[in-house]
Coordinates of C-alpha atoms in Angstrom, one line a residue:
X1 CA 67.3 -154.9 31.0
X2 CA 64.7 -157.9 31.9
X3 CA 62.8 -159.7 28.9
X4 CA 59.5 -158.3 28.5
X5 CA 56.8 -161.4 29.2
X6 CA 55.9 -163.5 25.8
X7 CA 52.4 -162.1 26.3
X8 CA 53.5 -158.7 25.3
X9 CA 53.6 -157.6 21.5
X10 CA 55.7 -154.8 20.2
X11 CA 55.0 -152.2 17.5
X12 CA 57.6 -150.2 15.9
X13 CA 57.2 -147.1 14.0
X14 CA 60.2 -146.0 13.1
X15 CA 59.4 -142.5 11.3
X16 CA 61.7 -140.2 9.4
X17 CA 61.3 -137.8 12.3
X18 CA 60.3 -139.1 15.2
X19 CA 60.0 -143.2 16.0
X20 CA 57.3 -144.9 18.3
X21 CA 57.0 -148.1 20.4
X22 CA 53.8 -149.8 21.7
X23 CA 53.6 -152.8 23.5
X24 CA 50.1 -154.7 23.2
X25 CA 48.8 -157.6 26.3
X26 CA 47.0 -160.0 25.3
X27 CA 43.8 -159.1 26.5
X28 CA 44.8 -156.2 23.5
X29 CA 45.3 -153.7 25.8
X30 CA 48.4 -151.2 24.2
X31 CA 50.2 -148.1 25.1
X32 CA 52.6 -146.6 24.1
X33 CA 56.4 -146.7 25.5
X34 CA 56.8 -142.6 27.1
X35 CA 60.1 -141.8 27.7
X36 CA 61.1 -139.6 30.5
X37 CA 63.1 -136.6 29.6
X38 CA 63.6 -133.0 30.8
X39 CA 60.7 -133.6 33.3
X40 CA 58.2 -134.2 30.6
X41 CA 57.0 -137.7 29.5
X42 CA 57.0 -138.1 25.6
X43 CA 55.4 -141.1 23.8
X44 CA 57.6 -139.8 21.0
X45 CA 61.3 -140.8 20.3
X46 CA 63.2 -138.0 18.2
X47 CA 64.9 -140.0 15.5
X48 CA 67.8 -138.5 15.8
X49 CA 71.7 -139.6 17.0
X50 CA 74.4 -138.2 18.2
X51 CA 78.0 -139.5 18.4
X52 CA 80.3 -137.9 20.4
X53 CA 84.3 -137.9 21.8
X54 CA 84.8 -136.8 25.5
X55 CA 88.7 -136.1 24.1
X56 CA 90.3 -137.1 20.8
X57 CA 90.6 -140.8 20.2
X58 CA 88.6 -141.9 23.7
X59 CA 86.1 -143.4 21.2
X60 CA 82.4 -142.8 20.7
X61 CA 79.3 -142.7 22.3
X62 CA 76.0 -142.3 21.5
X63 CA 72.7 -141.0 22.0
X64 CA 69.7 -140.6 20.6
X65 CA 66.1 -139.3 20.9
X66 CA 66.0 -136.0 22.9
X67 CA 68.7 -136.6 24.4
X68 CA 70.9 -136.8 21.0
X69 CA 69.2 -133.3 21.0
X70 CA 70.4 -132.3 24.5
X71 CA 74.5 -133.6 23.5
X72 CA 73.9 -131.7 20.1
X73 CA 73.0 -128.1 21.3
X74 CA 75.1 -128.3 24.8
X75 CA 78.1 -128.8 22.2
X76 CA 80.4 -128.9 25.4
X77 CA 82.1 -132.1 22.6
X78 CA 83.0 -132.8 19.4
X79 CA 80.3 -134.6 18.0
X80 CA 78.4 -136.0 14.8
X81 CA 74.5 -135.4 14.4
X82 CA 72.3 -137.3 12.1
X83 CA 68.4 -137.0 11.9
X84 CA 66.0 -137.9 8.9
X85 CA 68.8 -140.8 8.0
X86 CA 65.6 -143.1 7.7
X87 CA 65.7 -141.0 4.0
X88 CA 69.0 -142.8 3.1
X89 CA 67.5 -146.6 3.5
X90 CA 66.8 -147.3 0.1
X91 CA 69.8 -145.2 -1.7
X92 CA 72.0 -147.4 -3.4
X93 CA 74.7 -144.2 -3.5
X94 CA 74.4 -144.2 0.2
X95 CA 77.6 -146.4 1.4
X96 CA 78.7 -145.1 4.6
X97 CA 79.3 -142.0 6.6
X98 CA 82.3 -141.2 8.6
X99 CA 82.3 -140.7 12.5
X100 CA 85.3 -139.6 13.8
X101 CA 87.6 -142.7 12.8
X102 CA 84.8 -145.3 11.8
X103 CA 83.0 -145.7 8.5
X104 CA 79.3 -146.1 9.8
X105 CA 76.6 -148.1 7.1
X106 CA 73.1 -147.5 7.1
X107 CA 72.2 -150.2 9.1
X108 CA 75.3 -149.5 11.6
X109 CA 73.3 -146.1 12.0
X110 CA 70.1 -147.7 12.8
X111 CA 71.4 -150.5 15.2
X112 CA 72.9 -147.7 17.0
X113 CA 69.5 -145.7 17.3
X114 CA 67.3 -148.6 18.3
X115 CA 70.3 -149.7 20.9
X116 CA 69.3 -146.2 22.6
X117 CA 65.7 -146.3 22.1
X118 CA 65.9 -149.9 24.4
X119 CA 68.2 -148.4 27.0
X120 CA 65.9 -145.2 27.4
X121 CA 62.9 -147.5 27.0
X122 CA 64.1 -149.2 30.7
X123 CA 62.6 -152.9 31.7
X124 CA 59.3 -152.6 29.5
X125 CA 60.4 -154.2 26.4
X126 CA 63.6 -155.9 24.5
X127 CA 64.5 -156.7 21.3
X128 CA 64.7 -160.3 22.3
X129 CA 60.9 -160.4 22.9
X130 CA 59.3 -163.2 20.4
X131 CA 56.9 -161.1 18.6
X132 CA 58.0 -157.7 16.9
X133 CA 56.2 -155.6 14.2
X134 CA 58.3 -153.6 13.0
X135 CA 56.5 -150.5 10.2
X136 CA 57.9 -149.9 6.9
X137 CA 56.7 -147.7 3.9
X138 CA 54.9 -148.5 0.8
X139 CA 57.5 -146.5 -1.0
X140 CA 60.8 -145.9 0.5
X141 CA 61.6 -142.0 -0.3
X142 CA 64.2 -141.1 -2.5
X143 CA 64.2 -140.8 -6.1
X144 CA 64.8 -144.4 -7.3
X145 CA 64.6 -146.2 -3.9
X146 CA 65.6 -149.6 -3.7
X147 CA 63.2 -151.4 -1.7
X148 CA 65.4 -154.9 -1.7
X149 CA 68.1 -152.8 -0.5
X150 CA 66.3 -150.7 2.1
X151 CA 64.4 -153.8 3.8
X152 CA 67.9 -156.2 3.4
X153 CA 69.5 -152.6 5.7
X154 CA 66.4 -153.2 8.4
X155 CA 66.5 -156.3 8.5
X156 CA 70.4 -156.3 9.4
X157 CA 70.1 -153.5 12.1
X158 CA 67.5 -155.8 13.8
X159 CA 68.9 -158.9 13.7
X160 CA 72.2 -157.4 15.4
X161 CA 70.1 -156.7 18.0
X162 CA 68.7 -160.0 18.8
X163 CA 65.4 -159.5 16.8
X164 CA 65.9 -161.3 13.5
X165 CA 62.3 -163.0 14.2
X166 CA 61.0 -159.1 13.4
X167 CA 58.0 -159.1 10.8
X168 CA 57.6 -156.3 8.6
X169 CA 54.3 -154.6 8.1
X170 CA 53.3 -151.6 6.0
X171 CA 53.2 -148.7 7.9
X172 CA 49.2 -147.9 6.8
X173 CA 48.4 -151.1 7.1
X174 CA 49.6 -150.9 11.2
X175 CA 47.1 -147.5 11.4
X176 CA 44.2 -149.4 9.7
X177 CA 45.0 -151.8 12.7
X178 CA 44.2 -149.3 14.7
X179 CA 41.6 -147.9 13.8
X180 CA 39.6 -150.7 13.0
X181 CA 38.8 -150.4 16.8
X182 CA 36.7 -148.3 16.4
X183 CA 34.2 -149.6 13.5
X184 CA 31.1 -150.5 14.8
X185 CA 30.1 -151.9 11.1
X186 CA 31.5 -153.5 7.6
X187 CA 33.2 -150.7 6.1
X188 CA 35.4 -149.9 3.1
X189 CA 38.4 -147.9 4.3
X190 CA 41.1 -145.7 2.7
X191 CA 44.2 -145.4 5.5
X192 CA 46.3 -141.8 4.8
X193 CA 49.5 -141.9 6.9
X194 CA 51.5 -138.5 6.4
X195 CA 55.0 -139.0 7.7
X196 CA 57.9 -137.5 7.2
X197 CA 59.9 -138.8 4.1
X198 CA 56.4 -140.7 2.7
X199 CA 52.7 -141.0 2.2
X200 CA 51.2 -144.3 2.1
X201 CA 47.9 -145.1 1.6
X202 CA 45.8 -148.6 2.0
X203 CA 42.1 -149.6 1.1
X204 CA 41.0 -152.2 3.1
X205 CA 37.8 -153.8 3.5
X206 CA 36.2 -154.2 6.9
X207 CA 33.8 -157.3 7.6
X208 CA 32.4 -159.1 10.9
X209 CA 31.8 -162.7 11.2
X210 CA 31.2 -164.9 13.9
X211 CA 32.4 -161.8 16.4
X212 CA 35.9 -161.6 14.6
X213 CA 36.4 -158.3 12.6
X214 CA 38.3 -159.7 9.2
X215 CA 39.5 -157.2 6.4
X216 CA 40.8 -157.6 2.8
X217 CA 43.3 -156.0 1.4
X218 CA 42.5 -154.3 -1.4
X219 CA 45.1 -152.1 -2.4
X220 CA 48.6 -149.7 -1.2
X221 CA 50.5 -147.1 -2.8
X222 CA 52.9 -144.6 -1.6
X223 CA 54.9 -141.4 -2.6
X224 CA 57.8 -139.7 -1.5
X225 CA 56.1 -136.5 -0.8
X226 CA 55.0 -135.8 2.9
X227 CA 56.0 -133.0 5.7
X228 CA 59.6 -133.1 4.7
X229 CA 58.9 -132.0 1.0
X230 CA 56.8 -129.2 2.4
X231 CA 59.8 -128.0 4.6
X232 CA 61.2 -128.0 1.5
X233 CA 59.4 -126.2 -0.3
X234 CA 59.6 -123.0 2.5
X235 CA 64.2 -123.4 2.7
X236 CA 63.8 -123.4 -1.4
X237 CA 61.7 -119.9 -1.4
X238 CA 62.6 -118.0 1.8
X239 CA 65.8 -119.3 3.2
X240 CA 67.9 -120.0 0.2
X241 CA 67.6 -117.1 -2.0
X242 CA 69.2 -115.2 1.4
X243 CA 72.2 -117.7 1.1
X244 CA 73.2 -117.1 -2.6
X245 CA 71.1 -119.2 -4.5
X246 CA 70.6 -117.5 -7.4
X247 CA 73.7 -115.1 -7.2
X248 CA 76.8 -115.6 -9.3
X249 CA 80.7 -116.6 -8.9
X250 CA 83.3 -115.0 -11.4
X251 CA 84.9 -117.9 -13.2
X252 CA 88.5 -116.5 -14.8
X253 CA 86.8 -113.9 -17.6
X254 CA 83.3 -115.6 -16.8
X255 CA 80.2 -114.7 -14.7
X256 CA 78.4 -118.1 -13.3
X257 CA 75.2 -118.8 -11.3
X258 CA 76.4 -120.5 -8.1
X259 CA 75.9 -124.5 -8.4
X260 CA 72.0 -125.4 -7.0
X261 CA 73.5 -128.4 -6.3
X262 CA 74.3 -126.7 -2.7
X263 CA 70.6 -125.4 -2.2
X264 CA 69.3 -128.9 -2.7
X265 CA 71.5 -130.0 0.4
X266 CA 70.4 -126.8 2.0
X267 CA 66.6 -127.8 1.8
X268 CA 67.3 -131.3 3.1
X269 CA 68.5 -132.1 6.7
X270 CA 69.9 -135.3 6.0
X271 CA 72.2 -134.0 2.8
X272 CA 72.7 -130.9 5.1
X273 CA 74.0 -132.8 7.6
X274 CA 76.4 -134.6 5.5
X275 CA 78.2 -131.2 3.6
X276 CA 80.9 -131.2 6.2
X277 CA 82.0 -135.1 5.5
X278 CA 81.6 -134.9 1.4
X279 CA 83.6 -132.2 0.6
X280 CA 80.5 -129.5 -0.1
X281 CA 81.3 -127.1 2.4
X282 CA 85.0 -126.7 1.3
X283 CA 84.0 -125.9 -2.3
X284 CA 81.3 -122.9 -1.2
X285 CA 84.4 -121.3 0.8
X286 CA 85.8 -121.3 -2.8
X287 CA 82.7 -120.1 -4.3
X288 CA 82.6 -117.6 -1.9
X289 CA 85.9 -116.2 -2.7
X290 CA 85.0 -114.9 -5.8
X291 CA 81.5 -114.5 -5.2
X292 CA 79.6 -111.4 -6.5
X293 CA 77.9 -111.5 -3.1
X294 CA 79.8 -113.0 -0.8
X295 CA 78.4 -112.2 2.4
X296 CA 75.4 -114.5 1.3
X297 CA 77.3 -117.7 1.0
X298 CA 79.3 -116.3 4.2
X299 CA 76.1 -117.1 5.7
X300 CA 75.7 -120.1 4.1
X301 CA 78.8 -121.4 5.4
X302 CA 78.5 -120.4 9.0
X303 CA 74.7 -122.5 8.9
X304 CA 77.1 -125.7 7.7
X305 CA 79.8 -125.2 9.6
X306 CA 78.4 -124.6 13.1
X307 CA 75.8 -127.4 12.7
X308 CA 73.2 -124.9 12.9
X309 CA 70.8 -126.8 10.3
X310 CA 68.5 -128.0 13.2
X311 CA 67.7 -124.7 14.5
X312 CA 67.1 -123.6 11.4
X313 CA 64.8 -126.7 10.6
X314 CA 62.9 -126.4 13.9
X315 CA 62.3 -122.7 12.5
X316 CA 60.9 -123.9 9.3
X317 CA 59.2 -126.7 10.7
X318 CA 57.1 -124.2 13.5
X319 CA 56.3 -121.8 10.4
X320 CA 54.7 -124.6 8.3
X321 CA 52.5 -126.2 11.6
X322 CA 51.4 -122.4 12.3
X323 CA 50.3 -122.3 8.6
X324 CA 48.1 -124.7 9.4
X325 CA 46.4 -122.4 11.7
X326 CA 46.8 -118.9 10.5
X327 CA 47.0 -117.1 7.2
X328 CA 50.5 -115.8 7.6
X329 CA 53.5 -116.2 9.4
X330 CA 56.3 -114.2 10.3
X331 CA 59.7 -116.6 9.9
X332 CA 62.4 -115.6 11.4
X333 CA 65.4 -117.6 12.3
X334 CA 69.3 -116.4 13.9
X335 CA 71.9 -117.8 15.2
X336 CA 75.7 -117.6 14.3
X337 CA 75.3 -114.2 13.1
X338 CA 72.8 -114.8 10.8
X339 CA 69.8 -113.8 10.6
X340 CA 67.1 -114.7 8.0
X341 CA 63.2 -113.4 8.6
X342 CA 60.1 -112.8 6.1
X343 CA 56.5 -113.0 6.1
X344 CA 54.9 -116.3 4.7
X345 CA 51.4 -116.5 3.5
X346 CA 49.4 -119.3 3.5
X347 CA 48.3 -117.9 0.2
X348 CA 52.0 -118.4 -1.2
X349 CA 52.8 -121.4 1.0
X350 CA 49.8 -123.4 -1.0
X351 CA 51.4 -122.4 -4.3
X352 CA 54.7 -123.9 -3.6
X353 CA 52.9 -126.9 -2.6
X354 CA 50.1 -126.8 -5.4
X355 CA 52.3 -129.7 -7.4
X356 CA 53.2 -131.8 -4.4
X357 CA 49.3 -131.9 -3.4
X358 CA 48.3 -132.9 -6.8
X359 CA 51.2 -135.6 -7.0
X360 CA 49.4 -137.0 -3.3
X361 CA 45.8 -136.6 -5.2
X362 CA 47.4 -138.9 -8.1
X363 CA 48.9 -141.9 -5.9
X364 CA 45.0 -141.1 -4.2
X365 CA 43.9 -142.3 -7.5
X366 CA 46.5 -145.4 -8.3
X367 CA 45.5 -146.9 -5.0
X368 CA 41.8 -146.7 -5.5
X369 CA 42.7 -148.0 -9.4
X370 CA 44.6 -150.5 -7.5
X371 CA 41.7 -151.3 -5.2
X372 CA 39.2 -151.3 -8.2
X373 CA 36.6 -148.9 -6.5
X374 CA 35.8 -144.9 -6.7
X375 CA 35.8 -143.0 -4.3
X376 CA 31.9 -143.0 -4.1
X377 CA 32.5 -146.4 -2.7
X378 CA 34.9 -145.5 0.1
X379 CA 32.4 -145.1 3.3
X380 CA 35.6 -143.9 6.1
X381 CA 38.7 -141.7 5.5
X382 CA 41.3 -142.6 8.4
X383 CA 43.5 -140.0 8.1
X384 CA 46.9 -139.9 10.2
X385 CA 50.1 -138.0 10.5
X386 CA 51.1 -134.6 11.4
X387 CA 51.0 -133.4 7.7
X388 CA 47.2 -134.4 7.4
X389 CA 46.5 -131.4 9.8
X390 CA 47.9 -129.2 6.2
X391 CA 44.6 -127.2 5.0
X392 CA 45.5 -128.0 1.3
X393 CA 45.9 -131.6 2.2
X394 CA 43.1 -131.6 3.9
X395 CA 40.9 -129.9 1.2
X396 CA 42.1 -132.5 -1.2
X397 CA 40.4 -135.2 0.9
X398 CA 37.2 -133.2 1.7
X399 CA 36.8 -132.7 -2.1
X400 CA 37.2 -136.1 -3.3
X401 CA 35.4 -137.8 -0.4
X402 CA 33.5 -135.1 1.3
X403 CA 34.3 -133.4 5.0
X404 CA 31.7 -135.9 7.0
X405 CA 33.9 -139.3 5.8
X406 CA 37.2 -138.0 7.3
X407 CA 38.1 -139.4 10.3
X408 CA 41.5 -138.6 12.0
X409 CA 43.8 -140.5 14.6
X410 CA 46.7 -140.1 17.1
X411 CA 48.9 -138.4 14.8
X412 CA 52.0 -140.2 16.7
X413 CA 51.2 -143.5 18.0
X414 CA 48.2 -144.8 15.6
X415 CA 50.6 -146.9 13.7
X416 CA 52.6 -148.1 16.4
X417 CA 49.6 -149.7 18.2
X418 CA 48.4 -151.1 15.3
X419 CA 51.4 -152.7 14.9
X420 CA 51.4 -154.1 18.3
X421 CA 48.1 -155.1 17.8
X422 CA 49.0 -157.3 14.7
X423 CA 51.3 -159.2 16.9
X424 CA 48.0 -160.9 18.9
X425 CA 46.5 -161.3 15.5
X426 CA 45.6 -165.0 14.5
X427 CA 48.1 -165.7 12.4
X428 CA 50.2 -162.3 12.4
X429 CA 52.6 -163.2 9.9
X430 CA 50.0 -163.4 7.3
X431 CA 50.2 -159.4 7.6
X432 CA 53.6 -159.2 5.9
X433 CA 53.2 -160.3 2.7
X434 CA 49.4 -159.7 1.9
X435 CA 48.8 -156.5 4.5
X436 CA 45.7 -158.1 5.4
X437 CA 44.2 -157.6 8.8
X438 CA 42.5 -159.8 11.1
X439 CA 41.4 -159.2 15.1
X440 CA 39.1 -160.2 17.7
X441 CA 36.1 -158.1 17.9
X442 CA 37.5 -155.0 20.5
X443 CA 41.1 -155.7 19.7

């Protein structure tokens, strides 16, 4: 792989579920990295890796994007597959993993990602280019995350792969970037990015002088509630009662509920994908022996043991984008022998996410507390991310700053340009510690 010119600025948005690089000239011109696969071209990079043995003890290899995807549902090996790991960054009680004979850390996971990303990424960019921006949260998901720890993990993956020099920029702070593009006048701005694991929001303040568009940063928060959560909340409702939860074990002379420990992986790909390793799966084909309805956690068990959580996450994943559109849905997901379906409402959908919207509404709040403003004084919405597209999140910004102030964006590759964009900025370092923002007029 050639070194991409020292004109050329990278952006990195590494998501929770899918990852995106943009590359920025100097004459701020930016684009976004597609990657050929399948016969399709996607700007999107599935963030998602797959280990695999072409015999026992050869060693393993790796892919990742969709073509983790491809080695993961051809099966023709045995394989490991991790997606969502981004969730584990900032969790202390997250040590390693195994893969097949080698304990892997977080930040050996992540080295190994962004070493396919390059390779599928052909001559247009390397890690050894001088300027790299690479997007991080304003809350790292979990329930106590560890920010230290998280960016310390990052910071380690990059630097194995020649990119120490990375700068770290808030991921909102990379869309406000963007989108300041497209301001033809001062403005205060609140930044919404959706993603996966988080929601972060930014208030920045937008000014002109002497043709070079200048904001201030007036305040971030984040959550740990975003598209993921609402995934969850449909596996906690629909799929998990059909797998046992809420059924009962028989303990010696006792009748017990059956741990929700295991429905807790269940609604979470990246526990889910780690039952096999941590000895979860073995204890529900002991629960399942003395179950009271055992063909439920049978079902349960064939989901973990033949790796079909990704199917079954695509399933929920389509149901909760069609909710978006429709007033019901019909679910229905098989493989393995099992087979799960039921009708989903938007009606009952919004009611399992009626605490998680009013959760986003309150970190809405702390950042405009944080920013000392109302929302009176907010004159542009930007909002970005696939999980803005969600009616009831959508209502919540309608009703607090009214339908004709929301603007939306690429719901991909906003951040990632911005970030590219930041590395032509005067001064880009600045960026990192303050999240300011400061371009040319056009940039």
């Amino acid at each position: 792989m050639s070194s991409a010119s020292p004109a050329v600025s990278i952006g990195i948005d590494f998501g929770t579920s899918n990852t995106v690089v943009a590359l920025a000239a100097d004459d701020r011109r930016v684009e976004a990295i597609r990657f050929d696969h399948g016969g399709q071209r996607h700007s999107t990079y599935v963030s998602a890796l797959c280990f695999w043995e072409d015999r026992p003890g050869a060693g393993a290899q790796a892919e990742g994007g969709p073509w983790a995807i491809e080695q993961f549902l051809e099966g023709r090996h045995v394989y490991r597959f991790l997606q969502s790991f981004k969730t584990f960054a900032a969790s202390s009680s997250f040590n390693t993993t195994q893969v097949f004979r080698q304990r892997f850390k977080f930040e050996d996971i992540l080295a190994a990602f962004l070493r396919t990303l390059a390779r599928h990424g052909g001559d247009k960019f390397g890690f050894e280019t001088s300027t790299i921006t690479v997007g991080r949260p304003v809350r790292f998901a979990g329930g106590n995350p560890d920010e230290a720890l998280a960016m310390q993990r990052y910071r380690a993956a990059f630097e194995r792969l020649g990119a120490g020099h990375a700068r770290y920029v808030y991921e909102p702070v990379g869309a406000a970037f963007s989108f300041a593009r497209r301001l033809e006048r001062d403005a205060t701005v609140l930044v919404a990015d959706f993603g996966g694991g988080t929601s972060d929001f930014s208030v920045m303040r937008f000014s002109r002088a002497g043709g070079v568009l200048r904001a201030e940063p007036l305040g971030h928060a984040g959550i740990g509630i975003a598209g993921d959560t609402f995934d969850y909340r449909i596996v906690d409702h629909v799929v998990s009662p059909r797998l046992g939860k809420g059924s009962s074990f028989r303990s010696f002379d006792k009748v017990l509920p059956v741990p929700s420990g295991h429905y807790t992986n269940l609604a979470r790909w990246h526990q889910l994908a780690m039952m096999k390793s941590n000895g979860d799966l073995r204890e529900l084909r002991e629960l399942a022996r003395t179950a009271l309805k055992p063909e439920l956690l049978e079902d349960f068990i064939t989901i973990v043991d033949l790796d079909l959580g990704f199917s079954l996450y695509r399933a929920v994943s389509d149901a909760k984008v069609a909710l978006s559109a429709q007033d019901q849905v019909d679910f229905r997901f098989r493989g393995g022998g099992v087979d799960i379906g039921s009708t989903i409402t938007r009606k009952n959908f919004e009611t399992w996410i009626a605490d998680d919207i009013a959760r986003l509404g309150a970190t809405v709040d702390k950042v405009l507390g944080e920013a000392g403003i109302t929302a009176r004084e907010v004159e542009k919405v930007f909002l970005t991310g696939g999980t803005s597209f969600v009616p009831a999140v959508r209502k919540l910004f309608a009703e607090r700053f009214g339908n004709e102030r929301l603007m939306s964006g690429d719901q991909f590759e906003s951040i990632a340009y911005g970030l590219a964009l930041i590395g032509h900025s005067p001064d880009p370092d600045r960026w990192t510690a303050s999240g300011g923002l400061e371009s040319k007029q056009g940039a």
